[in-house]
Tab-separated table of C-alpha atoms and ligand atoms in Angstrom:
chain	number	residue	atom	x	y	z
P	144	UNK	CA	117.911	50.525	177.782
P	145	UNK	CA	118.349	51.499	181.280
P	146	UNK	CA	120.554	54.525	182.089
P	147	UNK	CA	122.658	55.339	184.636
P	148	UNK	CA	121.644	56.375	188.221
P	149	UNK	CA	123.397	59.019	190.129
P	150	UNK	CA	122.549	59.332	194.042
P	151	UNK	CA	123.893	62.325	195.912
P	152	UNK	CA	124.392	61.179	199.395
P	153	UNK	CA	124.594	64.876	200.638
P	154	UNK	CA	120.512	64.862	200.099
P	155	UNK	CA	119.579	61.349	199.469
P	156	UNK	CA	118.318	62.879	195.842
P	157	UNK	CA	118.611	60.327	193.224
P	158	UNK	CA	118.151	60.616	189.572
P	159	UNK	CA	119.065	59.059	185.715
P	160	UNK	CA	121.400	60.622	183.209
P	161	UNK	CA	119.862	60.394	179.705
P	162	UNK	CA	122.376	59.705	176.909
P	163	UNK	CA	124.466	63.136	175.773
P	164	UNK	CA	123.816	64.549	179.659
P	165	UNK	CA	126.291	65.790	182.167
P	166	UNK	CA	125.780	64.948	185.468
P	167	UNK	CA	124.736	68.281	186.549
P	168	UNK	CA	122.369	68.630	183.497
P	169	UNK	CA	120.536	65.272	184.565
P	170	UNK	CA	120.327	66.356	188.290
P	171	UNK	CA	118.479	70.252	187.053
P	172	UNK	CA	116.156	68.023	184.365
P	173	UNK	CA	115.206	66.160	187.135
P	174	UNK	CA	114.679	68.657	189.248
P	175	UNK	CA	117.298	68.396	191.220
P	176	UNK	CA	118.654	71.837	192.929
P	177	UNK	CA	122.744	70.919	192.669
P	178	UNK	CA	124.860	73.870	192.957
P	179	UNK	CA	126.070	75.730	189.297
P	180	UNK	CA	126.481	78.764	187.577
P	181	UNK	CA	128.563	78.652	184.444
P	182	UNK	CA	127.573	75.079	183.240
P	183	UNK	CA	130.635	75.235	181.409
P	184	UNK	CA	133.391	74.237	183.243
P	185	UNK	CA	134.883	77.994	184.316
P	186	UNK	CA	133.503	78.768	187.834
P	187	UNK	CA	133.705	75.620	190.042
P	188	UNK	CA	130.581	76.145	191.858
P	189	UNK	CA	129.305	72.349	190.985
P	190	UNK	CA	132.372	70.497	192.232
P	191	UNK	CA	131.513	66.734	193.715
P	192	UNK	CA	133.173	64.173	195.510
P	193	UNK	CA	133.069	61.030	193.415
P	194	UNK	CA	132.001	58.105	196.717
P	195	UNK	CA	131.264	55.241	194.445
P	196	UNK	CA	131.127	54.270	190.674
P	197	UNK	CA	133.144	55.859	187.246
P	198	UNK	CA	132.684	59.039	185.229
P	199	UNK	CA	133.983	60.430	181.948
P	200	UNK	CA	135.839	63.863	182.019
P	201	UNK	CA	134.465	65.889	179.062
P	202	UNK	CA	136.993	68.388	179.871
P	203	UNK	CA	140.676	67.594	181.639
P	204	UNK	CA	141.635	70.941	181.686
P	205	UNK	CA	138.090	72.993	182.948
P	206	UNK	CA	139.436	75.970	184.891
P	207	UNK	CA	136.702	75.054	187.479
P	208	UNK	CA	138.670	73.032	189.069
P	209	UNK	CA	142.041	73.812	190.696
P	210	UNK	CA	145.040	71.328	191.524
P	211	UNK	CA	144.577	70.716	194.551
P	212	UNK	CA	140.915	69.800	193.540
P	213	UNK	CA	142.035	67.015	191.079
P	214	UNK	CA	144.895	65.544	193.415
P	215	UNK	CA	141.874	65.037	196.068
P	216	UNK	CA	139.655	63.397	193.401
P	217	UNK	CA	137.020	65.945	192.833
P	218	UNK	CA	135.172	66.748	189.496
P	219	UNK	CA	132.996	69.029	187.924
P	220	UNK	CA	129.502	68.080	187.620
P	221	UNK	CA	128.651	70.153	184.199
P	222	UNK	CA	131.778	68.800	182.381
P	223	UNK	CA	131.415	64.784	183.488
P	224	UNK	CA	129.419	61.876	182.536
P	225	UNK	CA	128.655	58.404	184.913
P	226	UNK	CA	129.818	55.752	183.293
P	227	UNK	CA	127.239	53.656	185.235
P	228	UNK	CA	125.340	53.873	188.624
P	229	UNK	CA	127.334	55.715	190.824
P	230	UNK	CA	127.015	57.811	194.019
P	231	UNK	CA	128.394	61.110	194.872
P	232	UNK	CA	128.638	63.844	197.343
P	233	UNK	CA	126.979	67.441	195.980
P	234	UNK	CA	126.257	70.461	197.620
P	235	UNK	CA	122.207	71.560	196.791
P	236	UNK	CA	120.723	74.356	197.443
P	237	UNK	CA	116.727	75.393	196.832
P	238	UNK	CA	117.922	78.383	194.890
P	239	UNK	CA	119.090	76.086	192.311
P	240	UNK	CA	116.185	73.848	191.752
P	241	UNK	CA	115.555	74.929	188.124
P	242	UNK	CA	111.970	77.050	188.172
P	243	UNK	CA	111.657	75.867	184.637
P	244	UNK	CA	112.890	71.818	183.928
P	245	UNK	CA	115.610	72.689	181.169
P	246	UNK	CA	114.780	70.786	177.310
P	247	UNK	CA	116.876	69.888	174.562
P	248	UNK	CA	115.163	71.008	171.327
P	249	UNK	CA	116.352	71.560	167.858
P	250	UNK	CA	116.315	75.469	166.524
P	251	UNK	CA	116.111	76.798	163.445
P	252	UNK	CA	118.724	79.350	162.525
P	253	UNK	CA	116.388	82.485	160.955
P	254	UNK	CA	118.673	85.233	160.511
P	255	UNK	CA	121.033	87.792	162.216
P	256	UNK	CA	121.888	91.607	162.553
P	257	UNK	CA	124.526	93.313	163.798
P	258	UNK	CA	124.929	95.454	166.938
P	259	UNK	CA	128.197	96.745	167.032
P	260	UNK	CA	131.089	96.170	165.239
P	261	UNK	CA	131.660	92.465	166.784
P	262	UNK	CA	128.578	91.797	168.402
P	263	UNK	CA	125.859	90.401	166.659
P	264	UNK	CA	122.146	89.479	167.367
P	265	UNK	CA	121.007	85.864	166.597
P	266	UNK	CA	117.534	84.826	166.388
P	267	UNK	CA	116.037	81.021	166.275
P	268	UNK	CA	112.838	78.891	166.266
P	269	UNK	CA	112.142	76.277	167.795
P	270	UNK	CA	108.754	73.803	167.898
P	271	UNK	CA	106.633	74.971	171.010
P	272	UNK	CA	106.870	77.833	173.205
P	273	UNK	CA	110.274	79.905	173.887
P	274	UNK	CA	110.298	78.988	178.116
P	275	UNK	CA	112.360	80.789	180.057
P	276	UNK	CA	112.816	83.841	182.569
P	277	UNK	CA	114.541	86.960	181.953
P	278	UNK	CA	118.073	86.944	182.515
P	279	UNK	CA	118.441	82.985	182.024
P	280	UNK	CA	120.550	81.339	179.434
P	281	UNK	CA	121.050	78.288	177.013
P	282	UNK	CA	123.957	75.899	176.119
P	283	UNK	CA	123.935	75.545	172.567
P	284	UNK	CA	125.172	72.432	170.287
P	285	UNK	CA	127.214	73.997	167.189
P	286	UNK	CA	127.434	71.934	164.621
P	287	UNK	CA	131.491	70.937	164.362
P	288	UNK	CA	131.822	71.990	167.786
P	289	UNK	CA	132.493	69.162	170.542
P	290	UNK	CA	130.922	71.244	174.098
P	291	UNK	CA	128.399	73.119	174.645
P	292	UNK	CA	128.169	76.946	174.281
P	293	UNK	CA	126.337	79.077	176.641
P	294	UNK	CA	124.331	82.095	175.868
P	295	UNK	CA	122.036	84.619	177.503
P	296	UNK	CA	118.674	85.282	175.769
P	297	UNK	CA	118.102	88.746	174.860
P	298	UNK	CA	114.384	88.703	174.182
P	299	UNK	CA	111.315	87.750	176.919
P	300	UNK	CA	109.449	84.378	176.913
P	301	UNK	CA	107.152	83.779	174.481
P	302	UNK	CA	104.979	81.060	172.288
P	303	UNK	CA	106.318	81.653	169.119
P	304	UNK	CA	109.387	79.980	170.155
P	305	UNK	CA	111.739	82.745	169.385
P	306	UNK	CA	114.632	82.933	171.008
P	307	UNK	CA	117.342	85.712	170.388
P	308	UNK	CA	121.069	85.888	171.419
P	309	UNK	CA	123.691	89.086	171.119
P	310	UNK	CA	127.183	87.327	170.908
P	311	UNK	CA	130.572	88.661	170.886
P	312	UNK	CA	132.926	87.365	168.334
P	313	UNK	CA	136.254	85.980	170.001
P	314	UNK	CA	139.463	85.352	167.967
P	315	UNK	CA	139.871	81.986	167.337
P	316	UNK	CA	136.721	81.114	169.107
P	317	UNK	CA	135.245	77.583	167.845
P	318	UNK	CA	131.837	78.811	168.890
P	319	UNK	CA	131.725	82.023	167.524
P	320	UNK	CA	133.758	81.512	164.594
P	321	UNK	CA	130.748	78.900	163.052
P	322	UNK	CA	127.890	81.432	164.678
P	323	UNK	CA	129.690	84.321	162.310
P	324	UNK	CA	131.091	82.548	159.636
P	325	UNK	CA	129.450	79.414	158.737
P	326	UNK	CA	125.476	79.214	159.863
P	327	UNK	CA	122.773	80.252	156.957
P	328	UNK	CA	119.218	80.580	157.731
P	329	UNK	CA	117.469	76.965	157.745
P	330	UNK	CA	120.486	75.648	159.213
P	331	UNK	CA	119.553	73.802	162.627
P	332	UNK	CA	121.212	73.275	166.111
P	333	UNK	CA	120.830	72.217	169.414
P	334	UNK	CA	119.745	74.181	172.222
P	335	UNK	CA	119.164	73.081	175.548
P	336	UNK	CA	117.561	75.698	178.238
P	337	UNK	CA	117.254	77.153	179.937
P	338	UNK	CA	119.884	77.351	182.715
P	339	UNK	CA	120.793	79.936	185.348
P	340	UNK	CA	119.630	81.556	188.517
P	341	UNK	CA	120.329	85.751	187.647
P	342	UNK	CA	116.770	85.443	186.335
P	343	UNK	CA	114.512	88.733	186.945
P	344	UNK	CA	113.032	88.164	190.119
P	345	UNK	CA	109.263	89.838	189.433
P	346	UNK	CA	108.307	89.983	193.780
P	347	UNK	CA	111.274	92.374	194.385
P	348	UNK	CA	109.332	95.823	195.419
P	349	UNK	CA	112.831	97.571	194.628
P	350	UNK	CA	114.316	99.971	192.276
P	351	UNK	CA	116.423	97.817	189.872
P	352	UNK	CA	119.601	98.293	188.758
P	353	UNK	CA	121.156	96.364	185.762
P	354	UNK	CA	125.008	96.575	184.727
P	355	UNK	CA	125.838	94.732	181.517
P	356	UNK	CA	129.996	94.727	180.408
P	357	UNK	CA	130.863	94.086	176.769
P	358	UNK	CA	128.469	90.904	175.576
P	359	UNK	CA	126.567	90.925	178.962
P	360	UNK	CA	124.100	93.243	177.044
P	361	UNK	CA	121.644	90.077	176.285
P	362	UNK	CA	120.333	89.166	180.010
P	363	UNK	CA	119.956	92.248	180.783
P	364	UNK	CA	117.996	93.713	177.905
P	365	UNK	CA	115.978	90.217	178.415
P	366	UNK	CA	115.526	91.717	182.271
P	367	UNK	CA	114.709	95.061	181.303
P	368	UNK	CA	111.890	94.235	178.494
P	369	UNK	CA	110.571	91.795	180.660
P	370	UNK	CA	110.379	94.170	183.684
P	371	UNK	CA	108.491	96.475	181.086
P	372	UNK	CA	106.011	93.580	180.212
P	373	UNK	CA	105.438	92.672	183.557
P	374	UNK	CA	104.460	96.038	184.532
P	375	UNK	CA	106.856	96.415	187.305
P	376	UNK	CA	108.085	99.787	185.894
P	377	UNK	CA	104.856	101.626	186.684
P	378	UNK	CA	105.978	102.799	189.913
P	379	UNK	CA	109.423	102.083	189.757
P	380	UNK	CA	112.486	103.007	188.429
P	381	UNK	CA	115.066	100.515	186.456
P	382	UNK	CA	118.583	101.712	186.199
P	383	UNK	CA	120.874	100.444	183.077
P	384	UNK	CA	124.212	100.442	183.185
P	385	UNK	CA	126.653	99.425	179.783
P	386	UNK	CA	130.321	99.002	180.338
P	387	UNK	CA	132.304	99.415	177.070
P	388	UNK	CA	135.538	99.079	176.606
P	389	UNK	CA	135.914	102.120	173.564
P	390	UNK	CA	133.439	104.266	172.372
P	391	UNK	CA	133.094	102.092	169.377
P	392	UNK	CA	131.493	99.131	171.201
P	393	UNK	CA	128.750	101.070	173.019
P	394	UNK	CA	125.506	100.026	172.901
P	395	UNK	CA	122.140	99.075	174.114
P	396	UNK	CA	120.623	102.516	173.940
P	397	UNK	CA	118.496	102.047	170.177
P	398	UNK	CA	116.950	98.630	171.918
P	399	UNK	CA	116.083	100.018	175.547
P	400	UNK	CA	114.363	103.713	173.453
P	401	UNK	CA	111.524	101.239	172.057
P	402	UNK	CA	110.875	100.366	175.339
P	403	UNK	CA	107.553	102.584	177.668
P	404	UNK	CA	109.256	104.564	180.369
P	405	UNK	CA	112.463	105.164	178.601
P	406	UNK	CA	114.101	108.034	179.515
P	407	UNK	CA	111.943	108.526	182.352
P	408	UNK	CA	111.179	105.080	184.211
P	409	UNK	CA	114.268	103.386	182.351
P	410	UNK	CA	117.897	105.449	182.517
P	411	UNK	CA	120.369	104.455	180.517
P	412	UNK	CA	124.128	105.221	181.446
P	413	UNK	CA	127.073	104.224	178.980
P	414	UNK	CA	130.725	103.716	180.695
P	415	UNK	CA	133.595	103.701	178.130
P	416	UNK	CA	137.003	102.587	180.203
P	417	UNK	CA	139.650	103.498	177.094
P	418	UNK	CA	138.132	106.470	175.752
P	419	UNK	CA	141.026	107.201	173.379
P	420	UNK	CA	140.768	110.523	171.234
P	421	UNK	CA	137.522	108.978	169.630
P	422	UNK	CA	135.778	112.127	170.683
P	423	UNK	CA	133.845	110.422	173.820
P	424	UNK	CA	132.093	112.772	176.354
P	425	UNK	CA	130.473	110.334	178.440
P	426	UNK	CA	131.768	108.504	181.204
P	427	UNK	CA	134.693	107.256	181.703
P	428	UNK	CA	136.558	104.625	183.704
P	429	UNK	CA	135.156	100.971	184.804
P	430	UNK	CA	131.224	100.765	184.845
P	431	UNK	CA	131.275	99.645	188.891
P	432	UNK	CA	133.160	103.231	189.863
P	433	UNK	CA	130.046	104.713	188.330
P	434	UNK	CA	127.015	102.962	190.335
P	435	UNK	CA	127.545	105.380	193.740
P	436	UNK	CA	127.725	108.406	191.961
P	437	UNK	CA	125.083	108.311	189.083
P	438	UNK	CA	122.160	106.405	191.389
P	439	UNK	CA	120.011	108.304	193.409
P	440	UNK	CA	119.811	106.832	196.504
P	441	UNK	CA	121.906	104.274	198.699
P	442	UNK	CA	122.934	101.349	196.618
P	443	UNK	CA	121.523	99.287	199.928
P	444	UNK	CA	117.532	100.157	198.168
P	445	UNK	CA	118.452	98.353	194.579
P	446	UNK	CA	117.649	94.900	193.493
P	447	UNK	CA	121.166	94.222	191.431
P	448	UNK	CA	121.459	92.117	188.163
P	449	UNK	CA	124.661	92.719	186.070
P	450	UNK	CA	126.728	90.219	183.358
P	451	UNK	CA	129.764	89.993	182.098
P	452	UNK	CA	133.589	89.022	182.210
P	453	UNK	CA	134.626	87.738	185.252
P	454	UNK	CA	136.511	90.910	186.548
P	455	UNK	CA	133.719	93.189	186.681
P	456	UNK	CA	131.308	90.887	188.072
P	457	UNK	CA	133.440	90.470	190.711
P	458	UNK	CA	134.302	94.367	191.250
P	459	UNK	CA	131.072	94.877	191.221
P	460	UNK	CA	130.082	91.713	194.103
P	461	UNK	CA	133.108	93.364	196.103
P	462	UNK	CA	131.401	97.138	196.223
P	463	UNK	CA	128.206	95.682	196.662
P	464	UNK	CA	128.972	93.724	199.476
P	465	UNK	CA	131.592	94.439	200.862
P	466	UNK	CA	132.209	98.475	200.545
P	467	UNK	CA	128.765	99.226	200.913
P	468	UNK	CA	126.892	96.412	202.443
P	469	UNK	CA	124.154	95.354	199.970
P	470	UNK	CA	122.562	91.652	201.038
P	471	UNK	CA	123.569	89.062	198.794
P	472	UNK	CA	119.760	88.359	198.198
P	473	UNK	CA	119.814	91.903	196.294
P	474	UNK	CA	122.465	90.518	194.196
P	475	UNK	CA	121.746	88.295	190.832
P	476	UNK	CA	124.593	87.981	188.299
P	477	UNK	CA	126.408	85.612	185.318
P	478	UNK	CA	129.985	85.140	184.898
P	479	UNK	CA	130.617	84.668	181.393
P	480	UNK	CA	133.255	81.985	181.540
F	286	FAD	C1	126.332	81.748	181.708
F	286	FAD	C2	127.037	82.269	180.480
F	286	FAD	C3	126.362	83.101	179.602
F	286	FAD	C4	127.018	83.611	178.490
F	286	FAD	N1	126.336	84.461	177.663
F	286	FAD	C5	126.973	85.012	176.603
F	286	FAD	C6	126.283	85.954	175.754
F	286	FAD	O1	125.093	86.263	175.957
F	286	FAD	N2	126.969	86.485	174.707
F	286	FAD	C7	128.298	86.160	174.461
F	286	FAD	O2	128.877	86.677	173.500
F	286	FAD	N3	128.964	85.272	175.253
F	286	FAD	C8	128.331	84.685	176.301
F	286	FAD	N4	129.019	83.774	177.076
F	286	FAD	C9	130.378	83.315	176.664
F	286	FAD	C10	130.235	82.125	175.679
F	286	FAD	O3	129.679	81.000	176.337
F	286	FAD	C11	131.572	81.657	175.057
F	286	FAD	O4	132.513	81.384	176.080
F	286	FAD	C12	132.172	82.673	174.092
F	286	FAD	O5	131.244	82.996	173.066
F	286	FAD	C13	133.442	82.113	173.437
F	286	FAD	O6	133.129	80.909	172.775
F	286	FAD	P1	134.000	80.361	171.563
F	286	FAD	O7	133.608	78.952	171.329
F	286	FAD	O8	133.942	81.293	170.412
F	286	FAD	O9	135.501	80.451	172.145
F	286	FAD	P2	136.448	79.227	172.557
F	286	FAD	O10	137.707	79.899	173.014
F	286	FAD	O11	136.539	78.220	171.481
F	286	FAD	O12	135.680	78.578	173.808
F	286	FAD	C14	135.451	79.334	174.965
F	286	FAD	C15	134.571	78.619	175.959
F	286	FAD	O13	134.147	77.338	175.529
F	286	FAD	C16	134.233	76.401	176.577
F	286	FAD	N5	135.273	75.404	176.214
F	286	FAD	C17	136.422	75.607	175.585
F	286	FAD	N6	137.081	74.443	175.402
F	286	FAD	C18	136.319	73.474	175.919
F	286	FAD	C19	136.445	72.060	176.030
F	286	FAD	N7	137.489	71.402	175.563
F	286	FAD	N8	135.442	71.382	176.622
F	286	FAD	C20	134.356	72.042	177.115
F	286	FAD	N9	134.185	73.396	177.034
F	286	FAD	C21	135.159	74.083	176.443
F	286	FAD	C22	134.577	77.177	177.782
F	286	FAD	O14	133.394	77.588	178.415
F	286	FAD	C23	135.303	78.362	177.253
F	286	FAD	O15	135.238	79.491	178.079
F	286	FAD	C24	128.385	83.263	178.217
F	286	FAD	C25	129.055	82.397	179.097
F	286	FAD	C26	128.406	81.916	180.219
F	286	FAD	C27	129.153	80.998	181.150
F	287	FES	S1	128.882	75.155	186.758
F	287	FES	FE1	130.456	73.716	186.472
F	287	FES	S2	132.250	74.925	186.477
F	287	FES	FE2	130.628	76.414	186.499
């Protein structure tokens, strides 16, 4: 059976969409460095121009893409199929090109523990090695679920093909709802990974500084313990950061202890914004207002990785950059759409 071909004249890249494949997922299997983030149909960094040919929208109302998007034509590559050969016009960049060609692999539900009161850990197997880097995530197939989920690993890379996941429940959530309430060990799903580019980058001579909010705890735990394997905290410093909304959700602290260096090499700093009478003496306020006054030197000498909802992710891009000038190539985060 032949499949369909999708050629992006901005590149003169050309590639085939297996069966169950977006466009953008076909274009990162094959190598292809088309611009994402979310791969889930929030952030609208993988809009196209449609030149030639059909598609299927997966999702008519993705937030990715604005009015005045859809009344000139455009679609979102990670929540579209080609209904046939067809060309397009899609930005690429080299930072994209996936450093690891994503898979889709069935995993093994093995059991769960929880973190906090609504955030849970949730561990798989899979045949053949766990490949990924630190800080990189997977869309998972629930079973009942019609798209995609994505979630950040929370453990390192490995050949036992373990892969881990710390997951917030959401009200009403058709994702979480069957992670919490419906999956028993042996059950199996899909999981297709790994995606994302706010992966630990192991060259960077810097000082890191990590800054997870609410169930951005998983890529950067991922980050840290990988920064531990790969020795880079032997002469340097990693900073962690946990934004909490009360003091009941804070966490992070009884992972990153197990860890060499912590308390010396590895600082952790918890950030509760409604404090309440809950008998909190930490920190207050959002985790961003924090960074200037707890690090030790100009924020200008960090490499930055942080996760989260999309309103402290972008407080945090808008001190970074803007207030106090930090390159964008110091600057490695998820929006979790
Ligand atoms: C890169 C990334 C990493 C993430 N990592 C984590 C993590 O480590 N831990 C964590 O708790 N959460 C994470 N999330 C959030 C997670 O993907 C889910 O959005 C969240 O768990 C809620 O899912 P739900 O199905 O329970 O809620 P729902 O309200 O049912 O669905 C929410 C999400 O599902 C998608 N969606 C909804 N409807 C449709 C549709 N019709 N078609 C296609 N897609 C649809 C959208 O992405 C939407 O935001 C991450 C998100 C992103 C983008
Ligand atoms: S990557 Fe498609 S909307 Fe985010």
């Amino acid at each position: 059976m032949s499949h369909p071909v999708i050629v992006n004249e901005k590149d003169g890249s050309q590639f085939e969409q297996m069966p169950e494949d977006t466009v953008l997922r076909a274009g990162l299997r094959a190598g292809i460095g088309l611009s994402y983030e979310c791969n889930s149909g929030g952030c609208g960094a993988c809009k196209f121009d449609l030149l030639h040919g059909e598609v299927e929208t997966l999702w008519a109302d993705a937030p990715g893409l604005g009015e005045r998007d859809r009344r000139r034509g455009r679609h979102l590559a990670c929540q579209c199929r080609a209904l046939g050969s067809v060309t397009i016009k899609a930005a690429t960049g080299r930072e994209y090109v996936p450093p690891i060609h994503p898979q889709r692999r069935r995993a093994v539900f093995t059991g769960s523990s929880d973190i906090t009161h609504d955030l849970r850990e949730f561990r798989f197997t899979t045949d053949g090695a766990a490949d990924f880097l630190p800080g990189q995530y997977a869309m998972l197939d629930l079973p009942g679920v019609e798209s995609s989920r994505a979630y950040s690993l929370a453990n390192t890379p490995n050949e036992r093909g373990e892969w881990h996941f710390q997951i917030r429940r959401v009200r009403q959530g058709k994702g979480t709802g069957i992670l919490f309430d419906s999956l028993s060990p042996g059950d199996e799903i899909g999981l297709d990974g790994p995606y994302g580019v706010a992966f630990l980058r192991a060259n960077s001579p810097r000082d890191i500084v990590c800054v997870a909010g609410g169930s951005g705890l998983a890529p950067m735990l991922s980050i840290t313990r990988g920064a531990v394997e790969a020795g880079l905290l032997e002469n340097r410093r990693l900073h962690f950061f946990y934004g909490a909304r009360t003091p009941q959700d804070v966490c992070g602290r009884s992972m990153l202890e197990t860890l060499e260096g912590f308390g010396e090499r590895i600082v952790y700093y918890p950030v509760v914004s409604e404090p309440g009478d809950m008998g909190w003496e930490g920190a207050t306020g959002f985790v961003h207002s924090h960074l200037s006054t707890a690090l030790p030197d100009t924020l200008t000498s960090f490499e930055f990785y942080f996760a989260g909802p999309p309103p402290m992710t972008q407080a945090l891009q808008e001190m970074l950059m803007v207030d106090c000038g930090v390159p964008f190539e110091q600057i490695h985060f998820d929006r979790f759409f």
